[in-house]
Amino acid sequence: MILGAAGAAVLAFDVGGTDMKVGLIDAEGNVLGLRRVRTPRDPNRPADAILDRVAELARELGAEFPGHPARAAGVIVPGIVDPESGVGLYSANLGWRNYPFTAEAERRLGVPVAFDHDVRSAAAVEHHYGGSREFDDVVVMVVGTGIAAAVFSGGKAVSAGGFAGELGHAQVPDPDGGGTAILEAVGSAGAVAKRYAAHAGTPVSGAREVLERARAGEDLAARIWADAVDALAFSICQCVSIIGTEAVVIGGGLAEAGEELLEPLRQRVDQMLDFHRRPVILRAQLGQDAGLLGAAMNARALLAESPDADASAATDGAA
Amino acid sequence: MILGAAGAAVLAFDVGGTDMKVGLIDAEGNVLGLRRVRTPRDPNRPADAILDRVAELARELGAEFPGHPARAAGVIVPGIVDPESGVGLYSANLGWRNYPFTAEAERRLGVPVAFDHDVRSAAAVEHHYGGSREFDDVVVMVVGTGIAAAVFSGGKAVSAGGFAGELGHAQVPDPDGGGTAILEAVGSAGAVAKRYAAHAGTPVSGAREVLERARAGEDLAARIWADAVDALAFSICQCVSIIGTEAVVIGGGLAEAGEELLEPLRQRVDQMLDFHRRPVILRAQLGQDAGLLGAAMNARALLAESPDADASAATDGAA
């Protein structure tokens, strides 16, 4: 099991725009009772509705696995997240602003809560156990419907009060207009499907279909795919120029294209850079559960940092 | 004096493409014997020729100020610099590759040498004493003939083996072509003069003259100035998106325009950003001697880190 040997049993909650993934990680690091449930959407109390459901699920798991009492919980969410203050500053998709997640989750769950950003937490696990672990200066990009990223500099995650890693909203040259667009509007899996449909005048099932059409020799599909590669390469080169990024890990739906994405991406990055060091560009190794594992890792780290918060957890000795 | 109270006397060398600035910083932090000399250029042994001159100057200063024996020296140079290995990896302008500066300078000077990057060292002084000191996530840009930058993340300088801060060679939209150009080719003082001359078909004395012509209502000059502002804003927004930069400090020749540069720059940055936190944009407070002070600060930090290297320096007690 990826979370390593002995540690406290912890609850992990990965809150996404559509679904929440939930699990109880036992002392040995096994995920018990893994489930995926609908994320509740309440426009009037968006974060409260989610944490009410989190508390309900915690009770269910507690009843199901009475031999594994959780000593802490990890909760991860999208948007702008400040883990230090425990506040979810902003989520365009889920609708909260400045919500005190740590305090509210601790009140409901009765255990210490490690609250953090979903992609940064998943990326920390990826960076810890995946192909980039030998590098100190790393960017992990999750390229799906949108684009989120986690930045590591000198071996440490860069948070900047929750504002780092917003590569999806960084500007890139706009292949349609000659001005600029945001990376997410050109380089994401969502954008590949959407831009193809807009240019072709017919809908398409997704980025995968565009890739298949490109493979079959269709010019428009090949161009849309190349635009996405160019946009991703542009943003990667910005990271290299600004913070000397040595390795880039690509996950999310678009990374399922494997070398059909990565190889042209390496070529474009190489062309765009001057004297800079070329970054290694790798595919993420961890799958969809990286977020859940990240939440669990955060919870264990919290116990390891403040053993006094829970004496019995301290004796379990999180590594 | 900016380097604070008591500390060891140290030598400081700021090696530039044209001139070298040299000084002896006494125990109280006063700069003694400050001079500016021509940087020797020897295509066959570029770094050796410079260090030979450095050693000569060290002997001169030693003879001139016998009461202030230097316990360490700081040497800063442009290009790609890895302070940890003590190697100057590359300087396009001065012509070395992989030259062991620390070892060669220590051999010639007979004291411990702190070797580092010129702009990162000047920026560290600026960040330490200037307007950005309350911020943890800062970019200091020196906008002159070229553009160099130093990046601070979480309060620490980002080095990435010497490859961080290469904003001058990061890509920006090319106002002339519709493709991309490097920031330095649009946003530097050098580029403002060069692009104006190319478009006007007549030479110009420098960026300052372009600004004066823009002030006088000349359209071309206003456009060239606005292009520079756009390019700088574009790169600043990349920093904000990637590493959550909170404050940007602009120094170098172009910053002499003061608010005529900074105010439109703030406006463009504000327009380009979405939900991101707006960075504070400030003018550098330290002048041309920031590099020399940075070199001296590096040298004192070296003594503070390894007091055993020089017992008498340790008793001087660098703060």
PDB file of N, CA and C in Angstrom, chain A residues 80 90 137 139 151 153 156 158-161 163-167 169-173 178-180 182 234-235 237-245 272-277, chain B residues 80 90 137 139 151 153 156 158-161 163-167 169-173 178-180 182 234-235 237-245 272-277:
ATOM      1  N   ILE A  80      -9.452  27.961  -4.698  1.00  0.00           N
ATOM      2  CA  ILE A  80      -8.329  28.628  -4.026  1.00  0.00           C
ATOM      3  C   ILE A  80      -8.411  28.260  -2.549  1.00  0.00           C
ATOM      4  N   TYR A  90     -12.141  30.364  -2.273  1.00  0.00           N
ATOM      5  CA  TYR A  90     -12.974  30.592  -3.438  1.00  0.00           C
ATOM      6  C   TYR A  90     -13.091  29.306  -4.239  1.00  0.00           C
ATOM      7  N   ASP A 137      12.511  20.386  -8.338  1.00  0.00           N
ATOM      8  CA  ASP A 137      11.768  21.481  -8.964  1.00  0.00           C
ATOM      9  C   ASP A 137      10.823  20.884 -10.003  1.00  0.00           C
ATOM     10  N   VAL A 139       6.652  20.452 -11.592  1.00  0.00           N
ATOM     11  CA  VAL A 139       5.260  20.893 -11.754  1.00  0.00           C
ATOM     12  C   VAL A 139       4.429  19.673 -12.123  1.00  0.00           C
ATOM     13  N   VAL A 151       2.909  23.050  -7.802  1.00  0.00           N
ATOM     14  CA  VAL A 151       4.279  23.484  -8.078  1.00  0.00           C
ATOM     15  C   VAL A 151       5.160  23.124  -6.884  1.00  0.00           C
ATOM     16  N   SER A 153       9.114  23.610  -5.487  1.00  0.00           N
ATOM     17  CA  SER A 153      10.355  24.358  -5.700  1.00  0.00           C
ATOM     18  C   SER A 153      11.322  24.000  -4.582  1.00  0.00           C
ATOM     19  N   LYS A 156       9.959  21.580  -2.039  1.00  0.00           N
ATOM     20  CA  LYS A 156       8.794  21.943  -1.210  1.00  0.00           C
ATOM     21  C   LYS A 156       7.630  22.391  -2.079  1.00  0.00           C
ATOM     22  N   VAL A 158       4.825  24.704  -3.264  1.00  0.00           N
ATOM     23  CA  VAL A 158       4.639  26.157  -3.244  1.00  0.00           C
ATOM     24  C   VAL A 158       3.146  26.419  -3.074  1.00  0.00           C
ATOM     25  N   SER A 159       2.776  27.143  -2.038  1.00  0.00           N
ATOM     26  CA  SER A 159       1.362  27.427  -1.816  1.00  0.00           C
ATOM     27  C   SER A 159       1.023  28.889  -2.110  1.00  0.00           C
ATOM     28  N   ALA A 160       1.818  29.822  -1.581  1.00  0.00           N
ATOM     29  CA  ALA A 160       1.560  31.261  -1.751  1.00  0.00           C
ATOM     30  C   ALA A 160       0.137  31.595  -1.318  1.00  0.00           C
ATOM     31  N   GLY A 161      -0.210  31.149  -0.118  1.00  0.00           N
ATOM     32  CA  GLY A 161      -1.534  31.440   0.425  1.00  0.00           C
ATOM     33  C   GLY A 161      -2.663  30.809  -0.381  1.00  0.00           C
ATOM     34  N   PHE A 163      -2.612  30.563  -3.766  1.00  0.00           N
ATOM     35  CA  PHE A 163      -2.727  31.154  -5.108  1.00  0.00           C
ATOM     36  C   PHE A 163      -1.734  30.580  -6.128  1.00  0.00           C
ATOM     37  N   ALA A 164      -0.848  29.707  -5.695  1.00  0.00           N
ATOM     38  CA  ALA A 164       0.106  29.132  -6.648  1.00  0.00           C
ATOM     39  C   ALA A 164      -0.559  28.025  -7.472  1.00  0.00           C
ATOM     40  N   GLY A 165       0.045  27.714  -8.617  1.00  0.00           N
ATOM     41  CA  GLY A 165      -0.409  26.572  -9.410  1.00  0.00           C
ATOM     42  C   GLY A 165      -1.625  26.832 -10.274  1.00  0.00           C
ATOM     43  N   GLU A 166      -1.993  28.101 -10.443  1.00  0.00           N
ATOM     44  CA  GLU A 166      -3.183  28.391 -11.261  1.00  0.00           C
ATOM     45  C   GLU A 166      -2.804  28.483 -12.746  1.00  0.00           C
ATOM     46  N   LEU A 167      -2.141  27.448 -13.218  1.00  0.00           N
ATOM     47  CA  LEU A 167      -1.700  27.405 -14.607  1.00  0.00           C
ATOM     48  C   LEU A 167      -2.873  27.388 -15.586  1.00  0.00           C
ATOM     49  N   HIS A 169      -5.376  29.108 -15.651  1.00  0.00           N
ATOM     50  CA  HIS A 169      -5.809  30.467 -15.968  1.00  0.00           C
ATOM     51  C   HIS A 169      -4.632  31.375 -16.332  1.00  0.00           C
ATOM     52  N   ALA A 170      -3.495  30.795 -16.633  1.00  0.00           N
ATOM     53  CA  ALA A 170      -2.370  31.578 -17.159  1.00  0.00           C
ATOM     54  C   ALA A 170      -2.587  31.790 -18.653  1.00  0.00           C
ATOM     55  N   GLN A 171      -2.064  32.884 -19.170  1.00  0.00           N
ATOM     56  CA  GLN A 171      -2.285  33.186 -20.581  1.00  0.00           C
ATOM     57  C   GLN A 171      -1.322  32.452 -21.517  1.00  0.00           C
ATOM     58  N   VAL A 172      -1.866  32.111 -22.650  1.00  0.00           N
ATOM     59  CA  VAL A 172      -1.085  31.492 -23.736  1.00  0.00           C
ATOM     60  C   VAL A 172      -1.514  32.166 -25.038  1.00  0.00           C
ATOM     61  N   PRO A 173      -0.697  32.043 -26.096  1.00  0.00           N
ATOM     62  CA  PRO A 173      -1.144  32.595 -27.383  1.00  0.00           C
ATOM     63  C   PRO A 173      -2.448  31.906 -27.819  1.00  0.00           C
ATOM     64  N   GLY A 178      -5.063  35.214 -32.385  1.00  0.00           N
ATOM     65  CA  GLY A 178      -3.835  35.975 -32.491  1.00  0.00           C
ATOM     66  C   GLY A 178      -3.558  36.763 -31.222  1.00  0.00           C
ATOM     67  N   GLY A 179      -4.544  36.857 -30.334  1.00  0.00           N
ATOM     68  CA  GLY A 179      -4.308  37.480 -29.034  1.00  0.00           C
ATOM     69  C   GLY A 179      -3.891  36.414 -28.044  1.00  0.00           C
ATOM     70  N   THR A 180      -4.446  36.478 -26.852  1.00  0.00           N
ATOM     71  CA  THR A 180      -4.138  35.444 -25.875  1.00  0.00           C
ATOM     72  C   THR A 180      -5.428  34.815 -25.360  1.00  0.00           C
ATOM     73  N   ILE A 182      -6.676  31.743 -22.113  1.00  0.00           N
ATOM     74  CA  ILE A 182      -6.114  31.045 -20.958  1.00  0.00           C
ATOM     75  C   ILE A 182      -5.807  29.604 -21.365  1.00  0.00           C
ATOM     76  N   PHE A 234       3.845  25.936 -24.077  1.00  0.00           N
ATOM     77  CA  PHE A 234       4.071  27.348 -23.742  1.00  0.00           C
ATOM     78  C   PHE A 234       4.087  27.532 -22.220  1.00  0.00           C
ATOM     79  N   SER A 235       3.086  26.962 -21.548  1.00  0.00           N
ATOM     80  CA  SER A 235       3.012  27.127 -20.093  1.00  0.00           C
ATOM     81  C   SER A 235       4.151  26.404 -19.383  1.00  0.00           C
ATOM     82  N   CYS A 237       7.105  25.997 -20.569  1.00  0.00           N
ATOM     83  CA  CYS A 237       8.304  26.835 -20.763  1.00  0.00           C
ATOM     84  C   CYS A 237       8.302  28.047 -19.832  1.00  0.00           C
ATOM     85  N   GLN A 238       7.134  28.576 -19.532  1.00  0.00           N
ATOM     86  CA  GLN A 238       7.067  29.669 -18.555  1.00  0.00           C
ATOM     87  C   GLN A 238       7.569  29.182 -17.203  1.00  0.00           C
ATOM     88  N   CYS A 239       7.138  27.985 -16.808  1.00  0.00           N
ATOM     89  CA  CYS A 239       7.594  27.433 -15.523  1.00  0.00           C
ATOM     90  C   CYS A 239       9.109  27.256 -15.531  1.00  0.00           C
ATOM     91  N   VAL A 240       9.629  26.727 -16.627  1.00  0.00           N
ATOM     92  CA  VAL A 240      11.078  26.513 -16.734  1.00  0.00           C
ATOM     93  C   VAL A 240      11.814  27.853 -16.621  1.00  0.00           C
ATOM     94  N   SER A 241      11.297  28.878 -17.309  1.00  0.00           N
ATOM     95  CA  SER A 241      11.977  30.181 -17.310  1.00  0.00           C
ATOM     96  C   SER A 241      11.918  30.852 -15.947  1.00  0.00           C
ATOM     97  N   ILE A 242      10.795  30.724 -15.262  1.00  0.00           N
ATOM     98  CA  ILE A 242      10.596  31.459 -14.014  1.00  0.00           C
ATOM     99  C   ILE A 242      11.209  30.731 -12.826  1.00  0.00           C
ATOM    100  N   ILE A 243      10.945  29.425 -12.704  1.00  0.00           N
ATOM    101  CA  ILE A 243      11.391  28.714 -11.502  1.00  0.00           C
ATOM    102  C   ILE A 243      12.281  27.515 -11.808  1.00  0.00           C
ATOM    103  N   GLY A 244      12.787  27.435 -13.039  1.00  0.00           N
ATOM    104  CA  GLY A 244      13.767  26.385 -13.367  1.00  0.00           C
ATOM    105  C   GLY A 244      13.242  24.971 -13.211  1.00  0.00           C
ATOM    106  N   THR A 245      11.981  24.773 -13.552  1.00  0.00           N
ATOM    107  CA  THR A 245      11.347  23.448 -13.409  1.00  0.00           C
ATOM    108  C   THR A 245      12.163  22.361 -14.126  1.00  0.00           C
ATOM    109  N   MET A 272      10.923  25.609 -28.025  1.00  0.00           N
ATOM    110  CA  MET A 272      10.607  26.923 -27.447  1.00  0.00           C
ATOM    111  C   MET A 272      11.696  27.422 -26.511  1.00  0.00           C
ATOM    112  N   LEU A 273      12.451  26.518 -25.900  1.00  0.00           N
ATOM    113  CA  LEU A 273      13.444  26.948 -24.920  1.00  0.00           C
ATOM    114  C   LEU A 273      14.738  27.320 -25.613  1.00  0.00           C
ATOM    115  N   ASP A 274      15.496  28.157 -24.942  1.00  0.00           N
ATOM    116  CA  ASP A 274      16.756  28.626 -25.488  1.00  0.00           C
ATOM    117  C   ASP A 274      17.879  27.872 -24.767  1.00  0.00           C
ATOM    118  N   PHE A 275      18.615  28.562 -23.924  1.00  0.00           N
ATOM    119  CA  PHE A 275      19.712  27.935 -23.198  1.00  0.00           C
ATOM    120  C   PHE A 275      19.222  27.214 -21.950  1.00  0.00           C
ATOM    121  N   HIS A 276      17.920  27.270 -21.699  1.00  0.00           N
ATOM    122  CA  HIS A 276      17.402  26.706 -20.461  1.00  0.00           C
ATOM    123  C   HIS A 276      17.599  25.183 -20.425  1.00  0.00           C
ATOM    124  N   ARG A 277      17.608  24.682 -19.230  1.00  0.00           N
ATOM    125  CA  ARG A 277      17.648  23.245 -19.000  1.00  0.00           C
ATOM    126  C   ARG A 277      16.328  22.642 -19.490  1.00  0.00           C
TER     127      ARG A 277
ATOM    128  N   ILE B  80      24.178  31.884 -16.021  1.00  0.00           N
ATOM    129  CA  ILE B  80      23.596  30.788 -15.245  1.00  0.00           C
ATOM    130  C   ILE B  80      24.629  30.393 -14.205  1.00  0.00           C
ATOM    131  N   TYR B  90      27.296  29.134 -17.323  1.00  0.00           N
ATOM    132  CA  TYR B  90      27.197  29.672 -18.670  1.00  0.00           C
ATOM    133  C   TYR B  90      27.047  31.181 -18.601  1.00  0.00           C
ATOM    134  N   ASP B 137       6.370  36.079  -1.237  1.00  0.00           N
ATOM    135  CA  ASP B 137       6.374  35.600  -2.620  1.00  0.00           C
ATOM    136  C   ASP B 137       6.587  36.793  -3.543  1.00  0.00           C
ATOM    137  N   VAL B 139       8.932  38.713  -6.850  1.00  0.00           N
ATOM    138  CA  VAL B 139       9.833  38.678  -8.004  1.00  0.00           C
ATOM    139  C   VAL B 139      10.485  40.049  -8.132  1.00  0.00           C
ATOM    140  N   VAL B 151      13.647  35.322  -8.043  1.00  0.00           N
ATOM    141  CA  VAL B 151      12.344  34.842  -7.601  1.00  0.00           C
ATOM    142  C   VAL B 151      12.448  34.390  -6.151  1.00  0.00           C
ATOM    143  N   SER B 153      10.137  32.557  -3.131  1.00  0.00           N
ATOM    144  CA  SER B 153       8.911  31.794  -2.887  1.00  0.00           C
ATOM    145  C   SER B 153       8.899  31.356  -1.427  1.00  0.00           C
ATOM    146  N   LYS B 156      11.938  32.398   0.550  1.00  0.00           N
ATOM    147  CA  LYS B 156      13.270  31.894   0.170  1.00  0.00           C
ATOM    148  C   LYS B 156      13.570  32.178  -1.294  1.00  0.00           C
ATOM    149  N   VAL B 158      14.602  31.310  -4.885  1.00  0.00           N
ATOM    150  CA  VAL B 158      14.485  30.103  -5.701  1.00  0.00           C
ATOM    151  C   VAL B 158      15.694  30.067  -6.629  1.00  0.00           C
ATOM    152  N   SER B 159      16.485  29.013  -6.568  1.00  0.00           N
ATOM    153  CA  SER B 159      17.659  28.930  -7.426  1.00  0.00           C
ATOM    154  C   SER B 159      17.472  27.896  -8.530  1.00  0.00           C
ATOM    155  N   ALA B 160      16.985  26.710  -8.176  1.00  0.00           N
ATOM    156  CA  ALA B 160      16.823  25.614  -9.152  1.00  0.00           C
ATOM    157  C   ALA B 160      18.126  25.378  -9.907  1.00  0.00           C
ATOM    158  N   GLY B 161      19.193  25.227  -9.149  1.00  0.00           N
ATOM    159  CA  GLY B 161      20.497  24.955  -9.752  1.00  0.00           C
ATOM    160  C   GLY B 161      21.009  26.093 -10.619  1.00  0.00           C
ATOM    161  N   PHE B 163      18.973  27.967 -12.579  1.00  0.00           N
ATOM    162  CA  PHE B 163      18.147  28.156 -13.774  1.00  0.00           C
ATOM    163  C   PHE B 163      16.877  28.973 -13.536  1.00  0.00           C
ATOM    164  N   ALA B 164      16.608  29.343 -12.300  1.00  0.00           N
ATOM    165  CA  ALA B 164      15.391  30.121 -12.028  1.00  0.00           C
ATOM    166  C   ALA B 164      15.605  31.590 -12.401  1.00  0.00           C
ATOM    167  N   GLY B 165      14.523  32.308 -12.588  1.00  0.00           N
ATOM    168  CA  GLY B 165      14.597  33.754 -12.791  1.00  0.00           C
ATOM    169  C   GLY B 165      14.964  34.186 -14.194  1.00  0.00           C
ATOM    170  N   GLU B 166      14.918  33.276 -15.150  1.00  0.00           N
ATOM    171  CA  GLU B 166      15.284  33.648 -16.520  1.00  0.00           C
ATOM    172  C   GLU B 166      14.087  34.252 -17.260  1.00  0.00           C
ATOM    173  N   LEU B 167      13.480  35.231 -16.631  1.00  0.00           N
ATOM    174  CA  LEU B 167      12.303  35.864 -17.230  1.00  0.00           C
ATOM    175  C   LEU B 167      12.619  36.584 -18.526  1.00  0.00           C
ATOM    176  N   HIS B 169      14.203  35.639 -20.927  1.00  0.00           N
ATOM    177  CA  HIS B 169      14.093  34.721 -22.065  1.00  0.00           C
ATOM    178  C   HIS B 169      12.799  33.920 -22.041  1.00  0.00           C
ATOM    179  N   ALA B 170      11.852  34.351 -21.244  1.00  0.00           N
ATOM    180  CA  ALA B 170      10.523  33.724 -21.286  1.00  0.00           C
ATOM    181  C   ALA B 170       9.750  34.330 -22.458  1.00  0.00           C
ATOM    182  N   GLN B 171       8.835  33.557 -23.001  1.00  0.00           N
ATOM    183  CA  GLN B 171       8.104  34.036 -24.168  1.00  0.00           C
ATOM    184  C   GLN B 171       6.932  34.937 -23.798  1.00  0.00           C
ATOM    185  N   VAL B 172       6.722  35.913 -24.669  1.00  0.00           N
ATOM    186  CA  VAL B 172       5.578  36.830 -24.563  1.00  0.00           C
ATOM    187  C   VAL B 172       5.002  36.987 -25.975  1.00  0.00           C
ATOM    188  N   PRO B 173       3.759  37.475 -26.087  1.00  0.00           N
ATOM    189  CA  PRO B 173       3.223  37.735 -27.423  1.00  0.00           C
ATOM    190  C   PRO B 173       4.100  38.772 -28.144  1.00  0.00           C
ATOM    191  N   GLY B 178       2.786  38.731 -34.208  1.00  0.00           N
ATOM    192  CA  GLY B 178       1.626  37.906 -33.925  1.00  0.00           C
ATOM    193  C   GLY B 178       2.026  36.556 -33.371  1.00  0.00           C
ATOM    194  N   GLY B 179       3.299  36.214 -33.457  1.00  0.00           N
ATOM    195  CA  GLY B 179       3.796  34.998 -32.812  1.00  0.00           C
ATOM    196  C   GLY B 179       4.257  35.314 -31.404  1.00  0.00           C
ATOM    197  N   THR B 180       5.398  34.781 -31.034  1.00  0.00           N
ATOM    198  CA  THR B 180       5.935  35.110 -29.723  1.00  0.00           C
ATOM    199  C   THR B 180       7.359  35.630 -29.869  1.00  0.00           C
ATOM    200  N   ILE B 182      10.849  36.856 -27.061  1.00  0.00           N
ATOM    201  CA  ILE B 182      11.236  36.768 -25.658  1.00  0.00           C
ATOM    202  C   ILE B 182      11.020  38.136 -25.008  1.00  0.00           C
ATOM    203  N   PHE B 234       2.572  40.826 -19.047  1.00  0.00           N
ATOM    204  CA  PHE B 234       2.342  39.419 -19.405  1.00  0.00           C
ATOM    205  C   PHE B 234       3.208  38.497 -18.542  1.00  0.00           C
ATOM    206  N   SER B 235       4.499  38.826 -18.438  1.00  0.00           N
ATOM    207  CA  SER B 235       5.403  37.974 -17.655  1.00  0.00           C
ATOM    208  C   SER B 235       5.085  38.027 -16.162  1.00  0.00           C
ATOM    209  N   CYS B 237       2.150  38.407 -14.921  1.00  0.00           N
ATOM    210  CA  CYS B 237       0.950  37.579 -14.740  1.00  0.00           C
ATOM    211  C   CYS B 237       1.285  36.089 -14.767  1.00  0.00           C
ATOM    212  N   GLN B 238       2.279  35.702 -15.555  1.00  0.00           N
ATOM    213  CA  GLN B 238       2.711  34.302 -15.524  1.00  0.00           C
ATOM    214  C   GLN B 238       3.236  33.947 -14.132  1.00  0.00           C
ATOM    215  N   CYS B 239       4.020  34.839 -13.554  1.00  0.00           N
ATOM    216  CA  CYS B 239       4.538  34.593 -12.197  1.00  0.00           C
ATOM    217  C   CYS B 239       3.393  34.463 -11.199  1.00  0.00           C
ATOM    218  N   VAL B 240       2.427  35.354 -11.310  1.00  0.00           N
ATOM    219  CA  VAL B 240       1.277  35.319 -10.400  1.00  0.00           C
ATOM    220  C   VAL B 240       0.531  33.996 -10.550  1.00  0.00           C
ATOM    221  N   SER B 241       0.327  33.567 -11.792  1.00  0.00           N
ATOM    222  CA  SER B 241      -0.438  32.345 -12.035  1.00  0.00           C
ATOM    223  C   SER B 241       0.297  31.101 -11.556  1.00  0.00           C
ATOM    224  N   ILE B 242       1.605  31.083 -11.740  1.00  0.00           N
ATOM    225  CA  ILE B 242       2.367  29.868 -11.452  1.00  0.00           C
ATOM    226  C   ILE B 242       2.745  29.777  -9.977  1.00  0.00           C
ATOM    227  N   ILE B 243       3.264  30.870  -9.413  1.00  0.00           N
ATOM    228  CA  ILE B 243       3.780  30.787  -8.042  1.00  0.00           C
ATOM    229  C   ILE B 243       3.130  31.796  -7.097  1.00  0.00           C
ATOM    230  N   GLY B 244       2.015  32.398  -7.514  1.00  0.00           N
ATOM    231  CA  GLY B 244       1.256  33.247  -6.603  1.00  0.00           C
ATOM    232  C   GLY B 244       2.007  34.477  -6.123  1.00  0.00           C
ATOM    233  N   THR B 245       2.828  35.046  -6.993  1.00  0.00           N
ATOM    234  CA  THR B 245       3.635  36.216  -6.628  1.00  0.00           C
ATOM    235  C   THR B 245       2.780  37.345  -6.041  1.00  0.00           C
ATOM    236  N   MET B 272      -5.219  41.729 -17.073  1.00  0.00           N
ATOM    237  CA  MET B 272      -4.871  40.394 -17.556  1.00  0.00           C
ATOM    238  C   MET B 272      -5.232  39.289 -16.575  1.00  0.00           C
ATOM    239  N   LEU B 273      -5.293  39.632 -15.282  1.00  0.00           N
ATOM    240  CA  LEU B 273      -5.558  38.597 -14.283  1.00  0.00           C
ATOM    241  C   LEU B 273      -7.050  38.381 -14.118  1.00  0.00           C
ATOM    242  N   ASP B 274      -7.387  37.179 -13.672  1.00  0.00           N
ATOM    243  CA  ASP B 274      -8.790  36.821 -13.494  1.00  0.00           C
ATOM    244  C   ASP B 274      -9.099  36.881 -11.986  1.00  0.00           C
ATOM    245  N   PHE B 275      -9.269  35.746 -11.359  1.00  0.00           N
ATOM    246  CA  PHE B 275      -9.571  35.703  -9.928  1.00  0.00           C
ATOM    247  C   PHE B 275      -8.310  35.792  -9.085  1.00  0.00           C
ATOM    248  N   HIS B 276      -7.147  35.856  -9.749  1.00  0.00           N
ATOM    249  CA  HIS B 276      -5.887  35.837  -9.007  1.00  0.00           C
ATOM    250  C   HIS B 276      -5.749  37.073  -8.123  1.00  0.00           C
ATOM    251  N   ARG B 277      -4.941  36.914  -7.105  1.00  0.00           N
ATOM    252  CA  ARG B 277      -4.571  38.013  -6.223  1.00  0.00           C
ATOM    253  C   ARG B 277      -3.719  39.004  -7.017  1.00  0.00           C
TER     254      ARG B 277
END
